[in-house]
mmCIF file of C-alpha atoms in Angstrom:
data_model
loop_
_atom_site.group_PDB
_atom_site.id
_atom_site.type_symbol
_atom_site.label_atom_id
_atom_site.label_comp_id
_atom_site.label_asym_id
_atom_site.label_seq_id
_atom_site.Cartn_x
_atom_site.Cartn_y
_atom_site.Cartn_z
ATOM 1 C CA UNK M 2 0.000 0.000 0.000
ATOM 2 C CA UNK M 3 1.377 3.401 -0.926
ATOM 3 C CA UNK M 4 1.823 6.126 1.658
ATOM 4 C CA UNK M 5 -0.780 8.880 1.576
ATOM 5 C CA UNK M 6 0.627 12.388 1.932
ATOM 6 C CA UNK M 7 -1.581 15.210 3.145
ATOM 7 C CA UNK M 8 -0.316 18.788 3.138
ATOM 8 C CA UNK M 9 -1.935 20.998 5.753
ATOM 9 C CA UNK M 10 -1.799 24.776 5.511
ATOM 10 C CA UNK M 11 -2.935 27.429 7.956
ATOM 11 C CA UNK M 12 -2.583 31.142 8.304
ATOM 12 C CA UNK M 13 -3.480 32.960 5.125
ATOM 13 C CA UNK M 14 -0.853 34.644 2.995
ATOM 14 C CA UNK M 15 2.030 34.133 5.463
ATOM 15 C CA UNK M 16 1.087 30.927 7.264
ATOM 16 C CA UNK M 17 2.567 27.580 8.198
ATOM 17 C CA UNK M 18 2.531 24.226 6.433
ATOM 18 C CA UNK M 19 2.696 20.644 7.679
ATOM 19 C CA UNK M 20 3.123 17.369 5.794
ATOM 20 C CA UNK M 21 1.495 14.261 7.293
ATOM 21 C CA UNK M 22 1.693 10.609 6.223
ATOM 22 C CA UNK M 23 0.359 7.583 8.062
ATOM 23 C CA UNK M 24 -0.792 9.733 10.958
ATOM 24 C CA UNK M 25 2.720 11.104 11.554
ATOM 25 C CA UNK M 26 4.034 14.610 10.966
ATOM 26 C CA UNK M 27 6.921 14.365 8.492
ATOM 27 C CA UNK M 28 7.797 18.052 8.301
ATOM 28 C CA UNK M 29 6.516 21.530 9.030
ATOM 29 C CA UNK M 30 7.636 24.973 8.013
ATOM 30 C CA UNK M 31 6.813 28.609 8.453
ATOM 31 C CA UNK M 32 8.058 31.382 6.188
ATOM 32 C CA UNK M 33 10.662 33.889 7.210
ATOM 33 C CA UNK M 34 9.141 37.150 8.419
ATOM 34 C CA UNK M 35 7.644 38.975 5.458
ATOM 35 C CA UNK M 36 7.895 35.968 3.121
ATOM 36 C CA UNK M 37 4.742 34.602 1.466
ATOM 37 C CA UNK M 38 3.001 31.475 2.744
ATOM 38 C CA UNK M 39 4.016 29.687 -0.460
ATOM 39 C CA UNK M 40 7.574 29.689 0.951
ATOM 40 C CA UNK M 41 6.341 27.637 3.930
ATOM 41 C CA UNK M 42 4.639 25.167 1.599
ATOM 42 C CA UNK M 43 7.770 24.777 -0.538
ATOM 43 C CA UNK M 44 9.955 24.465 2.571
ATOM 44 C CA UNK M 45 7.706 21.805 4.053
ATOM 45 C CA UNK M 46 7.784 19.665 0.906
ATOM 46 C CA UNK M 47 11.546 20.146 0.543
ATOM 47 C CA UNK M 48 12.248 19.192 4.171
ATOM 48 C CA UNK M 49 10.432 15.872 3.674
ATOM 49 C CA UNK M 50 11.922 15.361 0.189
ATOM 50 C CA UNK M 51 8.407 15.020 -1.252
ATOM 51 C CA UNK M 52 7.204 16.470 -4.546
ATOM 52 C CA UNK M 53 3.704 17.590 -5.479
ATOM 53 C CA UNK M 54 3.201 14.359 -7.476
ATOM 54 C CA UNK M 55 3.177 12.473 -4.144
ATOM 55 C CA UNK M 56 0.671 14.747 -2.364
ATOM 56 C CA UNK M 57 -2.818 13.233 -2.249
ATOM 57 C CA UNK M 58 -4.714 16.114 -0.638
ATOM 58 C CA UNK M 59 -4.320 19.668 0.645
ATOM 59 C CA UNK M 60 -6.204 20.739 3.763
ATOM 60 C CA UNK M 61 -6.515 24.487 4.267
ATOM 61 C CA UNK M 62 -7.304 25.418 7.870
ATOM 62 C CA UNK M 63 -9.107 28.744 7.547
ATOM 63 C CA UNK M 64 -12.394 30.494 7.957
ATOM 64 C CA UNK M 65 -13.017 30.258 4.248
ATOM 65 C CA UNK M 66 -11.005 29.278 1.209
ATOM 66 C CA UNK M 67 -8.908 32.051 -0.255
ATOM 67 C CA UNK M 68 -9.811 33.045 -3.779
ATOM 68 C CA UNK M 69 -7.128 31.650 -6.064
ATOM 69 C CA UNK M 70 -5.162 34.627 -7.280
ATOM 70 C CA UNK M 71 -1.420 35.274 -7.713
ATOM 71 C CA UNK M 72 -1.078 36.215 -4.014
ATOM 72 C CA UNK M 73 -2.768 33.020 -2.755
ATOM 73 C CA UNK M 74 -0.151 30.648 -1.271
ATOM 74 C CA UNK M 75 -2.203 27.679 -2.461
ATOM 75 C CA UNK M 76 -2.064 28.803 -6.090
ATOM 76 C CA UNK M 77 1.012 26.547 -6.328
ATOM 77 C CA UNK M 78 -1.113 23.433 -5.749
ATOM 78 C CA UNK M 79 -1.181 21.586 -9.072
ATOM 79 C CA UNK M 80 -4.521 20.894 -10.746
ATOM 80 C CA UNK M 81 -5.986 17.539 -9.821
ATOM 81 C CA UNK M 82 -4.947 17.529 -6.142
ATOM 82 C CA UNK M 83 -8.090 17.701 -4.005
ATOM 83 C CA UNK M 84 -8.312 20.695 -1.675
ATOM 84 C CA UNK M 85 -10.452 20.834 1.446
ATOM 85 C CA UNK M 86 -11.032 23.832 3.688
ATOM 86 C CA UNK M 87 -11.784 23.252 7.368
ATOM 87 C CA UNK M 88 -12.636 25.750 10.085
ATOM 88 C CA UNK M 89 -9.618 26.560 12.221
ATOM 89 C CA UNK M 90 -11.811 26.265 15.309
ATOM 90 C CA UNK M 91 -12.829 22.724 14.346
ATOM 91 C CA UNK M 92 -9.207 21.827 13.646
ATOM 92 C CA UNK M 93 -8.078 23.157 17.037
ATOM 93 C CA UNK M 94 -10.860 21.312 18.878
ATOM 94 C CA UNK M 95 -10.104 18.009 17.121
ATOM 95 C CA UNK M 96 -6.373 18.343 17.785
ATOM 96 C CA UNK M 97 -6.966 19.076 21.475
ATOM 97 C CA UNK M 98 -9.354 16.132 21.832
ATOM 98 C CA UNK M 99 -7.035 13.735 19.983
ATOM 99 C CA UNK M 100 -4.166 14.324 22.396
ATOM 100 C CA UNK M 101 -6.247 14.506 25.577
ATOM 101 C CA UNK M 102 -5.536 11.840 28.216
ATOM 102 C CA UNK M 103 -9.236 11.852 29.177
ATOM 103 C CA UNK M 104 -11.921 9.564 27.761
ATOM 104 C CA UNK M 105 -14.708 12.103 28.227
ATOM 105 C CA UNK M 106 -14.622 15.844 28.234
ATOM 106 C CA UNK M 107 -15.326 19.069 26.469
ATOM 107 C CA UNK M 108 -13.012 21.249 24.429
ATOM 108 C CA UNK M 109 -13.333 25.022 24.410
ATOM 109 C CA UNK M 110 -11.561 26.903 21.634
ATOM 110 C CA UNK M 111 -10.705 30.525 22.349
ATOM 111 C CA UNK M 112 -9.667 32.705 19.448
ATOM 112 C CA UNK M 113 -8.311 36.214 19.386
ATOM 113 C CA UNK M 114 -10.992 38.829 19.672
ATOM 114 C CA UNK M 115 -11.215 41.997 17.728
ATOM 115 C CA UNK M 116 -10.188 41.145 14.184
ATOM 116 C CA UNK M 117 -12.679 41.565 11.383
ATOM 117 C CA UNK M 118 -12.195 37.924 10.422
ATOM 118 C CA UNK M 119 -12.957 36.756 13.988
ATOM 119 C CA UNK M 120 -16.041 38.948 14.201
ATOM 120 C CA UNK M 121 -17.289 37.710 10.825
ATOM 121 C CA UNK M 122 -16.799 34.045 11.831
ATOM 122 C CA UNK M 123 -18.246 34.476 15.318
ATOM 123 C CA UNK M 124 -21.173 36.484 14.010
ATOM 124 C CA UNK M 125 -20.341 39.410 16.299
#
């Protein structure tokens, strides 16, 4: 069975990237200050010595998918690779629950208050 590679991306135009295979994190990268998020994506793939032809899916952790334009860091994703956008709040809650030592519980996700994006998502 071939290994399935999933590239995760979060943070908009200057975010971080993570490459996962078989439930394990293979690499992660963030761009240098002021560099575009596409630099994090390229760095993540390079660190794991994986090319786009091996990536099976891209998961964008955001409020909504960015419109594909020349400034979009995910514009470098080749055609044919499925792309899924998940809410960052859902992603944070699932990650917290997955690593919790408890069998039962509740997860509360607290996000920064005051940004237009937060207010739009929270319906404030």
